[in-house]
């Protein structure tokens, strides 16, 4: 087996390099001096190092862009029979791309690495993809006698020819080669259609055998085998990668109100999905490898589908909501789509919901404890439920004397619901009931206003405002420094 080098350019590639090394302990990690630490070998010049490794026959795993690896090695490409395996791996481990060395087992190495990283290898070799075997790169214990004939042989296979297998070779019998066992029977003998012409031949000959050998040609590949010393074992199967979808709440706006768990998830995700405004709030945490997928604020179900589809391909996806994702946000949308559509590929996706500080919590904290006793939340948006239902709930909450948090109070299209809500509240609540208007919480231009219910006006609010309505017990407390606090007593 060729020696193997993992070549990296920066410290960010260390985790993926170590992950690969745990599966391939003989691999040596080469790191660029002054940019990496705790590597096995340091080097000064990327191009010189890679070319020297290539000349020495070392298999090269570059955790870098495929382009830089191709341009570095291109001047040395003269004999494909002697080229060692060369692969490019994405810095975040999301892509495994075999570049060179198909005759030296690069695709098998790619599958081995992809299995460790839980992604699908980007194998483009047509014959190997179709037939699930590499005729030019047989497993240990087998040697192709006439490799120069293999190119034409494989081209004929791809054009529709079938194969007669002489001898025993489990790696071929378990492949998808169109093997003819009896005239008129194709593959395993279950297909009774007439095989296309011509019929090619593959012969397996034990080493030192005296049995007759077919003449090697473009229509006949001959392999010598040493089954006793090297028994065949099939290559490891690459399992479909399991993706993960995490629905996070970033809090009202300030990074100080974002939980450490959410920050860690955002920094490690391969993809962010969300409303543009919310993605912008988290943008300082986005890493170079993370891809943004932004959308309009009213396409929650489409956003959920897109995120599930991404995760189903093995990606680590974060859906970004402001506040808490389970309160008028994306968590419910994801589970709604999951229940409605039941796509098979979504069933293996790992789903996690990470809580965040809600707007009502942040608003309450700015003024004291207006939600200190029983309370409820009501959205004044009638997009997903009729106004009649909203009005009934406001009346019931007011009559039950709950403190109330109003979400989505006013938008450009909805300018009358807040006034109607005020009319309903005044049937059960004193005009002097304290209310809190909190706008742009945790963002530039934050304003917090405390006033009486009778003073509430449409102009006080927009979609970036949360309104807290006190109960009959809610009080205002003045400190000597002029600070004004609002709280609802714990007793009733």
Short mmCIF file of C-alpha atoms in Angstrom, two decimals:
data_model
loop_
_atom_site.label_atom_id
_atom_site.label_comp_id
_atom_site.label_asym_id
_atom_site.label_seq_id
_atom_site.Cartn_x
_atom_site.Cartn_y
_atom_site.Cartn_z
CA UNK A 1 0.00 0.00 0.00
CA UNK A 2 1.20 3.49 -0.85
CA UNK A 3 2.21 5.78 2.01
CA UNK A 4 -0.52 8.37 2.62
CA UNK A 5 -0.29 12.10 3.36
CA UNK A 6 -3.04 14.46 4.50
CA UNK A 7 -2.01 17.96 3.37
CA UNK A 8 -3.65 21.00 4.97
CA UNK A 9 -3.21 24.75 4.62
CA UNK A 10 -4.74 26.09 7.84
CA UNK A 11 -5.72 25.28 11.39
CA UNK A 12 -9.43 25.07 10.45
CA UNK A 13 -8.70 21.83 8.59
CA UNK A 14 -7.27 20.05 11.63
CA UNK A 15 -10.59 18.51 12.87
CA UNK A 16 -11.34 16.87 9.51
CA UNK A 17 -7.71 15.73 9.13
CA UNK A 18 -7.76 14.09 12.57
CA UNK A 19 -11.11 12.47 11.80
CA UNK A 20 -9.64 10.90 8.67
CA UNK A 21 -6.51 9.86 10.57
CA UNK A 22 -8.54 7.96 13.16
CA UNK A 23 -9.80 5.72 10.35
CA UNK A 24 -6.46 5.59 8.50
CA UNK A 25 -3.84 5.62 11.30
CA UNK A 26 -0.93 5.30 8.87
CA UNK A 27 -1.78 8.68 7.32
CA UNK A 28 0.62 11.54 8.12
CA UNK A 29 -0.74 15.10 8.48
CA UNK A 30 1.33 17.76 6.72
CA UNK A 31 0.61 21.35 7.81
CA UNK A 32 1.79 24.69 6.44
CA UNK A 33 4.31 26.26 8.79
CA UNK A 34 3.13 29.33 10.77
CA UNK A 35 -0.51 28.52 9.91
CA UNK A 36 -0.97 25.17 11.62
CA UNK A 37 -0.15 23.65 14.97
CA UNK A 38 -0.04 20.09 16.33
CA UNK A 39 0.48 18.49 12.91
CA UNK A 40 2.78 15.53 12.22
CA UNK A 41 5.01 17.31 9.68
CA UNK A 42 5.31 21.00 8.80
CA UNK A 43 6.23 22.32 5.36
CA UNK A 44 7.12 25.73 3.91
CA UNK A 45 5.85 25.53 0.32
CA UNK A 46 2.60 23.83 -0.67
CA UNK A 47 3.45 23.25 -4.34
CA UNK A 48 6.92 21.84 -3.75
CA UNK A 49 5.68 19.54 -0.99
CA UNK A 50 2.73 18.15 -2.95
CA UNK A 51 4.83 17.55 -6.07
CA UNK A 52 7.53 15.75 -4.07
CA UNK A 53 4.91 13.53 -2.42
CA UNK A 54 3.40 12.78 -5.82
CA UNK A 55 6.76 11.87 -7.37
CA UNK A 56 7.47 9.50 -4.49
CA UNK A 57 4.20 7.63 -5.09
CA UNK A 58 2.56 8.85 -1.87
CA UNK A 59 -1.24 8.91 -1.83
CA UNK A 60 -2.31 12.52 -1.25
CA UNK A 61 -5.43 13.74 0.56
CA UNK A 62 -5.58 17.51 0.19
CA UNK A 63 -8.01 19.29 2.48
CA UNK A 64 -8.26 22.19 0.08
CA UNK A 65 -9.93 23.29 -3.14
CA UNK A 66 -9.72 20.78 -5.99
CA UNK A 67 -8.40 23.50 -8.31
CA UNK A 68 -5.21 24.22 -6.39
CA UNK A 69 -4.43 20.50 -6.19
CA UNK A 70 -5.00 19.99 -9.93
CA UNK A 71 -2.87 22.98 -10.94
CA UNK A 72 -0.07 21.88 -8.62
CA UNK A 73 0.18 18.34 -9.97
CA UNK A 74 -0.70 18.99 -13.64
CA UNK A 75 2.94 19.32 -14.88
CA UNK A 76 3.71 15.83 -13.53
CA UNK A 77 0.91 13.94 -15.29
CA UNK A 78 2.65 11.65 -17.78
CA UNK A 79 1.74 8.04 -16.96
CA UNK A 80 -1.67 7.12 -15.53
CA UNK A 81 -0.44 3.63 -14.66
CA UNK A 82 1.96 5.06 -12.11
CA UNK A 83 -0.05 7.96 -10.65
CA UNK A 84 -0.81 7.57 -6.91
CA UNK A 85 -4.28 8.37 -5.58
CA UNK A 86 -4.98 12.09 -5.17
CA UNK A 87 -8.13 13.44 -3.51
CA UNK A 88 -9.50 16.86 -2.57
CA UNK A 89 -11.58 17.14 0.62
CA UNK A 90 -13.71 20.15 1.52
CA UNK A 91 -12.49 21.98 4.63
CA UNK A 92 -15.70 21.12 6.49
CA UNK A 93 -15.63 17.49 5.33
CA UNK A 94 -18.77 17.92 3.22
CA UNK A 95 -17.22 16.73 -0.06
CA UNK A 96 -14.78 13.95 -0.97
CA UNK A 97 -13.53 14.25 -4.56
CA UNK A 98 -11.16 11.66 -6.12
CA UNK A 99 -8.99 13.47 -8.68
CA UNK A 100 -6.31 11.03 -9.88
CA UNK A 101 -5.18 7.46 -9.40
CA UNK A 102 -8.13 5.44 -10.62
CA UNK A 103 -5.76 2.59 -11.42
CA UNK A 104 -4.32 2.71 -7.89
CA UNK A 105 -7.60 2.52 -5.97
CA UNK A 106 -8.46 6.19 -5.50
CA UNK A 107 -12.20 5.48 -5.58
CA UNK A 108 -11.91 2.84 -2.87
CA UNK A 109 -9.94 5.32 -0.76
CA UNK A 110 -12.59 7.98 -1.44
CA UNK A 111 -15.34 5.64 -0.24
CA UNK A 112 -13.36 4.82 2.89
CA UNK A 113 -12.92 8.50 3.75
CA UNK A 114 -16.50 9.41 2.83
CA UNK A 115 -17.78 6.67 5.13
CA UNK A 116 -15.82 8.22 8.02
CA UNK A 117 -17.09 11.73 7.23
CA UNK A 118 -20.64 10.46 6.62
CA UNK A 119 -20.95 11.96 3.15
CA UNK A 120 -21.32 10.52 -0.34
CA UNK A 121 -18.06 10.38 -2.37
CA UNK A 122 -18.08 12.34 -5.63
CA UNK A 123 -17.10 9.41 -7.84
CA UNK A 124 -17.44 10.15 -11.56
CA UNK A 125 -15.91 7.02 -13.13
CA UNK A 126 -18.72 5.87 -15.44
CA UNK A 127 -17.82 2.18 -15.48
CA UNK A 128 -17.45 1.98 -11.72
CA UNK A 129 -20.71 3.83 -11.10
CA UNK A 130 -22.67 1.58 -13.44
CA UNK A 131 -21.08 -1.76 -12.63
CA UNK A 132 -20.10 -1.15 -8.97
CA UNK A 133 -16.61 -2.51 -9.53
CA UNK A 134 -13.24 -1.27 -10.81
CA UNK A 135 -11.84 -3.59 -13.47
CA UNK A 136 -8.65 -1.54 -13.74
CA UNK A 137 -8.09 -1.56 -9.99
CA UNK A 138 -8.85 -5.07 -8.67
CA UNK A 139 -8.77 -5.84 -4.94
CA UNK A 140 -5.64 -7.22 -3.24
CA UNK A 141 -4.84 -10.74 -4.40
CA UNK A 142 -5.75 -10.08 -8.03
CA UNK A 143 -3.57 -8.69 -10.81
CA UNK A 144 -4.78 -7.66 -14.27
CA UNK A 145 -2.54 -9.26 -16.88
CA UNK A 146 -3.49 -6.99 -19.81
CA UNK A 147 -4.34 -3.51 -18.48
CA UNK A 148 -3.74 -1.88 -21.88
CA UNK A 149 -6.80 -3.69 -23.24
CA UNK A 150 -9.08 -2.63 -20.39
CA UNK A 151 -10.08 0.77 -21.80
CA UNK A 152 -11.62 -0.75 -24.95
CA UNK A 153 -13.08 -3.63 -22.93
CA UNK A 154 -14.89 -1.22 -20.57
CA UNK A 155 -16.08 0.93 -23.49
CA UNK A 156 -17.68 -2.16 -25.05
CA UNK A 157 -19.35 -2.96 -21.72
CA UNK A 158 -20.77 0.54 -21.52
CA UNK A 159 -22.03 0.16 -25.09
CA UNK A 160 -24.09 -2.88 -24.07
CA UNK A 161 -21.87 -5.95 -24.32
CA UNK A 162 -22.21 -8.81 -21.82
CA UNK A 163 -19.52 -10.84 -20.04
CA UNK A 164 -18.73 -14.51 -19.65
CA UNK A 165 -16.86 -15.14 -16.41
CA UNK A 166 -14.41 -18.04 -16.31
CA UNK A 167 -13.17 -18.90 -12.83
CA UNK A 168 -14.09 -17.63 -9.37
CA UNK A 169 -14.01 -13.95 -8.35
CA UNK A 170 -16.51 -12.84 -5.66
CA UNK A 171 -15.72 -9.16 -6.29
CA UNK A 172 -16.96 -9.59 -9.87
CA UNK A 173 -19.84 -11.93 -9.06
CA UNK A 174 -21.18 -9.43 -6.51
CA UNK A 175 -20.90 -6.52 -8.93
CA UNK A 176 -23.44 -5.26 -11.46
CA UNK A 177 -21.50 -6.53 -14.45
CA UNK A 178 -23.82 -8.07 -17.11
CA UNK A 179 -22.42 -11.57 -16.53
CA UNK A 180 -23.79 -14.34 -18.74
CA UNK A 181 -24.07 -17.68 -16.96
CA UNK A 182 -25.91 -19.55 -19.71
CA UNK A 183 -26.70 -18.59 -23.26
CA UNK A 184 -29.86 -16.52 -23.13
CA UNK A 185 -29.51 -15.85 -19.38
CA UNK A 186 -28.06 -12.53 -18.34
CA UNK A 187 -26.59 -11.57 -14.95
CA UNK A 188 -27.77 -14.05 -12.30
CA UNK A 189 -29.77 -16.10 -14.77
CA UNK A 190 -33.10 -14.49 -13.88
CA UNK A 191 -33.20 -12.35 -16.98
CA UNK A 192 -34.33 -14.46 -19.95
CA UNK A 193 -33.79 -11.81 -22.60
CA UNK A 194 -31.34 -12.49 -25.43
CA UNK A 195 -27.99 -10.96 -24.53
CA UNK A 196 -26.62 -8.29 -26.82
CA UNK A 197 -23.58 -8.99 -28.94
CA UNK A 198 -20.64 -9.19 -28.52
CA UNK A 199 -20.04 -11.34 -25.45
CA UNK A 200 -16.78 -10.45 -23.71
CA UNK A 201 -14.72 -12.70 -21.45
CA UNK A 202 -13.09 -12.30 -18.04
CA UNK A 203 -10.90 -15.17 -16.88
CA UNK A 204 -9.54 -15.67 -13.37
CA UNK A 205 -6.37 -17.75 -13.30
CA UNK A 206 -4.72 -18.88 -10.04
CA UNK A 207 -1.02 -18.07 -9.93
CA UNK A 208 1.24 -20.93 -10.99
CA UNK A 209 -1.79 -22.65 -12.54
CA UNK A 210 -1.31 -25.03 -15.45
CA UNK A 211 -4.88 -24.71 -16.73
CA UNK A 212 -5.42 -23.23 -20.22
CA UNK A 213 -5.52 -19.42 -20.39
CA UNK A 214 -7.67 -17.44 -22.81
CA UNK A 215 -5.68 -15.16 -25.05
CA UNK A 216 -5.65 -11.71 -23.43
CA UNK A 217 -7.17 -9.13 -25.76
CA UNK A 218 -9.51 -6.15 -25.93
CA UNK A 219 -12.35 -8.69 -25.67
CA UNK A 220 -10.78 -10.75 -22.89
CA UNK A 221 -9.37 -9.55 -19.57
CA UNK A 222 -7.24 -12.02 -17.63
CA UNK A 223 -6.60 -11.75 -13.89
CA UNK A 224 -4.08 -13.76 -11.89
CA UNK A 225 -5.21 -14.48 -8.35
CA UNK A 226 -3.66 -15.67 -5.11
CA UNK A 227 -6.80 -16.59 -3.19
CA UNK A 228 -5.07 -18.66 -0.53
CA UNK A 229 -2.72 -15.87 0.59
CA UNK A 230 -5.16 -13.01 0.11
CA UNK A 231 -8.82 -13.98 0.54
CA UNK A 232 -11.32 -11.55 -0.95
CA UNK A 233 -13.20 -9.21 1.32
CA UNK A 234 -15.68 -6.77 -0.18
CA UNK A 235 -15.01 -3.04 0.23
CA UNK A 236 -16.87 -1.30 3.03
CA UNK A 237 -20.33 -0.16 2.10
CA UNK A 238 -20.89 3.58 2.17
CA UNK A 239 -24.06 4.24 4.12
CA UNK A 240 -26.27 7.17 3.15
CA UNK A 241 -25.09 10.11 5.23
CA UNK A 242 -27.35 11.12 8.12
CA UNK A 243 -28.06 14.81 8.12
CA UNK A 244 -29.11 17.00 11.01
CA UNK A 245 -31.62 19.83 11.18
CA UNK A 246 -31.46 22.15 14.18
CA UNK A 247 -34.13 24.81 14.68
CA UNK A 248 -32.56 27.61 16.69
CA UNK A 249 -33.80 30.78 18.33
CA UNK A 250 -31.28 33.61 18.34
CA UNK A 251 -33.17 35.71 20.89
CA UNK A 252 -34.65 39.15 20.25
CA UNK A 253 -31.56 40.62 18.57
CA UNK A 254 -28.58 41.19 20.82
CA UNK A 255 -25.85 38.55 20.70
CA UNK A 256 -25.72 38.85 24.51
CA UNK A 257 -29.16 37.20 24.58
CA UNK A 258 -28.11 34.26 22.40
CA UNK A 259 -27.41 31.01 24.24
CA UNK A 260 -23.96 29.37 23.99
CA UNK A 261 -25.65 26.26 22.56
CA UNK A 262 -27.17 28.26 19.69
CA UNK A 263 -23.87 30.03 18.97
CA UNK A 264 -22.06 26.69 18.77
CA UNK A 265 -24.65 25.25 16.41
CA UNK A 266 -24.58 28.28 14.13
CA UNK A 267 -20.78 28.17 13.91
CA UNK A 268 -20.66 24.46 13.07
CA UNK A 269 -23.57 24.28 10.60
CA UNK A 270 -22.89 23.72 6.91
CA UNK A 271 -26.04 25.67 5.97
CA UNK A 272 -28.22 28.42 7.43
CA UNK A 273 -31.85 28.69 6.32
CA UNK A 274 -34.02 31.62 7.32
CA UNK A 275 -35.62 35.01 6.80
CA UNK A 276 -32.99 37.49 5.60
CA UNK A 277 -33.38 39.86 8.55
CA UNK A 278 -32.82 37.07 11.08
CA UNK A 279 -29.83 35.70 9.18
CA UNK A 280 -28.31 39.18 9.16
CA UNK A 281 -28.60 39.35 12.95
CA UNK A 282 -26.53 36.17 13.26
CA UNK A 283 -24.11 36.97 10.40
CA UNK A 284 -21.13 37.82 12.66
CA UNK A 285 -21.12 34.15 13.73
CA UNK A 286 -21.18 32.67 10.21
CA UNK A 287 -18.06 30.68 9.30
CA UNK A 288 -16.51 30.65 5.79
CA UNK A 289 -17.82 27.14 5.12
CA UNK A 290 -21.44 27.99 6.01
CA UNK A 291 -23.85 28.66 3.12
CA UNK A 292 -26.77 31.09 3.58
CA UNK A 293 -30.20 30.26 2.14
CA UNK A 294 -32.41 33.31 2.69
CA UNK A 295 -36.09 33.73 1.88
CA UNK A 296 -39.09 35.99 2.42
CA UNK A 297 -40.79 36.16 5.80
CA UNK A 298 -44.07 34.58 4.64
CA UNK A 299 -42.79 31.31 3.14
CA UNK A 300 -42.29 29.34 6.34
CA UNK A 301 -43.44 26.00 4.90
CA UNK A 302 -41.26 26.35 1.80
CA UNK A 303 -38.34 27.21 4.08
CA UNK A 304 -38.99 24.14 6.20
CA UNK A 305 -39.10 21.89 3.12
CA UNK A 306 -35.86 23.33 1.80
CA UNK A 307 -34.11 22.78 5.12
CA UNK A 308 -35.33 19.18 5.41
CA UNK A 309 -34.22 18.48 1.83
CA UNK A 310 -30.76 19.87 2.57
CA UNK A 311 -30.44 17.81 5.75
CA UNK A 312 -31.55 14.69 3.88
CA UNK A 313 -28.40 14.96 1.73
CA UNK A 314 -26.21 14.71 4.82
CA UNK A 315 -25.80 18.43 5.54
CA UNK A 316 -25.84 19.97 9.02
CA UNK A 317 -28.56 22.60 8.68
CA UNK A 318 -29.66 25.36 11.06
CA UNK A 319 -33.04 27.03 10.59
CA UNK A 320 -32.71 30.46 12.15
CA UNK A 321 -35.58 32.14 14.00
CA UNK A 322 -35.46 35.19 16.19
CA UNK A 323 -36.69 34.89 19.77
CA UNK A 324 -37.65 31.32 20.62
CA UNK A 325 -38.18 28.99 17.63
CA UNK A 326 -41.18 27.34 19.27
CA UNK A 327 -43.13 30.59 19.77
CA UNK A 328 -44.75 31.85 16.53
CA UNK A 329 -41.66 30.65 14.66
CA UNK A 330 -40.12 27.89 12.57
CA UNK A 331 -40.28 24.85 14.84
CA UNK A 332 -44.02 24.37 14.29
CA UNK A 333 -43.59 24.89 10.52
CA UNK A 334 -40.97 22.13 10.31
CA UNK A 335 -43.12 19.60 12.16
CA UNK A 336 -46.18 20.62 10.14
CA UNK A 337 -44.35 19.86 6.88
CA UNK A 338 -42.87 16.68 8.34
CA UNK A 339 -46.35 15.40 9.25
CA UNK A 340 -48.05 16.46 6.02
CA UNK A 341 -45.59 15.18 3.44
CA UNK A 342 -43.82 12.18 5.03
CA UNK A 343 -40.99 12.04 2.50
CA UNK A 344 -38.99 8.83 3.06
CA UNK A 345 -35.66 10.64 2.81
CA UNK A 346 -36.68 12.91 5.73
CA UNK A 347 -37.21 10.02 8.13
CA UNK A 348 -33.51 9.57 8.91
CA UNK A 349 -32.85 13.30 9.51
CA UNK A 350 -31.95 14.07 13.10
CA UNK A 351 -34.02 17.03 14.34
CA UNK A 352 -33.26 19.23 17.34
CA UNK A 353 -34.99 22.36 18.69
CA UNK A 354 -32.82 24.80 20.64
CA UNK A 355 -34.67 27.37 22.77
CA UNK A 356 -34.02 31.07 22.72
CA UNK A 357 -35.05 34.08 24.77
CA UNK A 358 -38.47 35.16 23.52
CA UNK A 359 -39.44 38.75 22.76
CA UNK A 360 -41.93 38.79 25.63
CA UNK A 361 -39.29 37.61 28.10
CA UNK A 362 -36.84 40.25 26.91
CA UNK A 363 -39.49 42.97 27.03
CA UNK A 364 -40.58 41.98 30.53
CA UNK A 365 -36.98 41.97 31.78
CA UNK A 366 -36.47 45.56 30.59
CA UNK A 367 -39.19 46.88 32.89
CA UNK A 368 -39.26 44.41 35.77
CA UNK A 369 -41.72 41.51 35.98
CA UNK A 370 -45.04 42.27 34.28
CA UNK A 371 -45.43 38.54 33.55
CA UNK A 372 -44.81 37.60 37.17
CA UNK A 373 -48.17 35.80 37.49
CA UNK A 374 -50.40 33.91 35.04
CA UNK A 375 -50.15 35.21 31.50
CA UNK A 376 -50.82 34.20 27.88
CA UNK A 377 -49.63 35.20 24.41
CA UNK A 378 -51.83 36.08 21.44
CA UNK A 379 -50.81 36.96 17.91
CA UNK A 380 -52.93 39.69 16.33
CA UNK A 381 -52.09 38.47 12.82
CA UNK A 382 -55.14 37.08 11.02
CA UNK A 383 -53.13 35.47 8.20
CA UNK A 384 -53.30 31.95 9.65
CA UNK A 385 -56.47 32.25 11.76
CA UNK A 386 -59.64 34.38 11.38
CA UNK A 387 -60.10 37.59 13.35
CA UNK A 388 -63.19 36.16 15.02
CA UNK A 389 -61.02 33.55 16.76
CA UNK A 390 -58.49 36.20 17.80
CA UNK A 391 -61.24 38.41 19.24
CA UNK A 392 -62.71 35.51 21.22
CA UNK A 393 -59.31 34.71 22.72
CA UNK A 394 -58.63 38.35 23.68
CA UNK A 395 -62.02 38.54 25.39
CA UNK A 396 -61.47 35.24 27.21
CA UNK A 397 -57.98 36.24 28.38
CA UNK A 398 -59.17 39.67 29.50
CA UNK A 399 -62.14 38.20 31.37
CA UNK A 400 -59.83 35.62 33.03
CA UNK A 401 -57.55 38.51 34.07
CA UNK A 402 -54.41 37.16 32.43
CA UNK A 403 -51.51 39.45 31.68
CA UNK A 404 -51.24 39.29 27.88
CA UNK A 405 -48.34 39.50 25.42
CA UNK A 406 -49.45 40.68 21.96
CA UNK A 407 -47.26 39.55 19.04
CA UNK A 408 -47.54 40.91 15.49
CA UNK A 409 -49.70 43.85 16.58
CA UNK A 410 -49.56 46.03 13.44
CA UNK A 411 -48.26 45.58 9.88
CA UNK A 412 -48.48 47.65 6.73
CA UNK A 413 -51.51 45.63 5.63
CA UNK A 414 -53.07 45.26 9.10
CA UNK A 415 -53.71 48.58 10.81
CA UNK A 416 -57.04 48.08 12.58
CA UNK A 417 -56.64 44.93 14.70
CA UNK A 418 -54.79 46.68 17.53
CA UNK A 419 -57.57 49.23 17.96
CA UNK A 420 -60.16 46.44 18.01
CA UNK A 421 -58.09 44.55 20.60
CA UNK A 422 -57.97 47.69 22.77
CA UNK A 423 -61.77 48.01 22.61
CA UNK A 424 -62.21 44.41 23.75
CA UNK A 425 -59.69 44.78 26.59
CA UNK A 426 -61.39 47.92 27.94
CA UNK A 427 -64.56 45.92 28.47
CA UNK A 428 -62.75 43.97 31.20
CA UNK A 429 -59.71 46.00 32.11
CA UNK A 430 -59.24 49.42 33.72
CA UNK A 431 -58.21 52.26 31.38
CA UNK A 432 -55.24 52.80 33.73
CA UNK A 433 -53.93 49.25 33.29
CA UNK A 434 -50.15 49.47 32.73
CA UNK A 435 -48.94 48.34 29.29
CA UNK A 436 -45.41 48.00 27.91
CA UNK A 437 -44.43 48.65 24.28
CA UNK A 438 -41.02 47.16 23.41
CA UNK A 439 -39.67 47.82 19.92
CA UNK A 440 -36.42 46.62 18.26
CA UNK A 441 -35.41 44.66 21.34
CA UNK A 442 -31.67 44.09 21.46
CA UNK A 443 -31.15 45.99 18.19
CA UNK A 444 -30.17 49.54 17.28
CA UNK A 445 -33.04 51.91 17.99
CA UNK A 446 -34.50 49.88 20.87
CA UNK A 447 -37.30 51.72 22.67
CA UNK A 448 -39.26 50.72 25.77
CA UNK A 449 -42.40 52.68 26.63
CA UNK A 450 -44.73 52.27 29.60
CA UNK A 451 -48.17 53.87 29.45
CA UNK A 452 -51.82 53.30 30.34
CA UNK A 453 -54.07 51.07 28.27
CA UNK A 454 -56.35 53.98 27.35
CA UNK A 455 -53.34 55.73 25.72
CA UNK A 456 -52.55 52.82 23.36
CA UNK A 457 -52.60 53.92 19.70
CA UNK A 458 -51.95 52.20 16.37
CA UNK A 459 -48.96 54.50 15.82
CA UNK A 460 -47.26 53.00 18.90
CA UNK A 461 -46.53 49.64 17.27
CA UNK A 462 -45.36 47.74 14.22
CA UNK A 463 -44.23 44.17 13.46
CA UNK A 464 -41.02 44.74 15.45
CA UNK A 465 -43.01 45.58 18.58
CA UNK A 466 -44.23 43.28 21.33
CA UNK A 467 -46.92 44.67 23.65
CA UNK A 468 -47.42 43.52 27.24
CA UNK A 469 -50.84 44.20 28.77
CA UNK A 470 -50.98 44.08 32.56
CA UNK A 471 -53.61 42.22 34.57
CA UNK A 472 -55.84 43.95 37.15
CA UNK A 473 -53.07 43.36 39.72
CA UNK A 474 -50.13 44.76 37.69
CA UNK A 475 -48.39 47.68 39.41
CA UNK A 476 -45.91 50.45 38.62
CA UNK A 477 -43.12 51.07 41.14
CA UNK A 478 -40.98 54.24 41.16
CA UNK A 479 -37.44 54.32 42.52
CA UNK A 480 -35.89 57.49 43.87
CA UNK A 481 -33.47 57.67 40.92
CA UNK A 482 -36.47 58.00 38.62
CA UNK A 483 -36.44 54.39 37.50
CA UNK A 484 -39.89 53.02 36.73
CA UNK A 485 -40.62 49.32 37.20
CA UNK A 486 -43.69 47.31 36.20
CA UNK A 487 -44.57 44.05 37.91
CA UNK A 488 -47.45 41.68 38.53
CA UNK A 489 -47.53 40.28 42.10
CA UNK A 490 -47.14 36.54 42.63
CA UNK A 491 -50.23 36.41 44.83
CA UNK A 492 -53.74 37.13 43.65
#
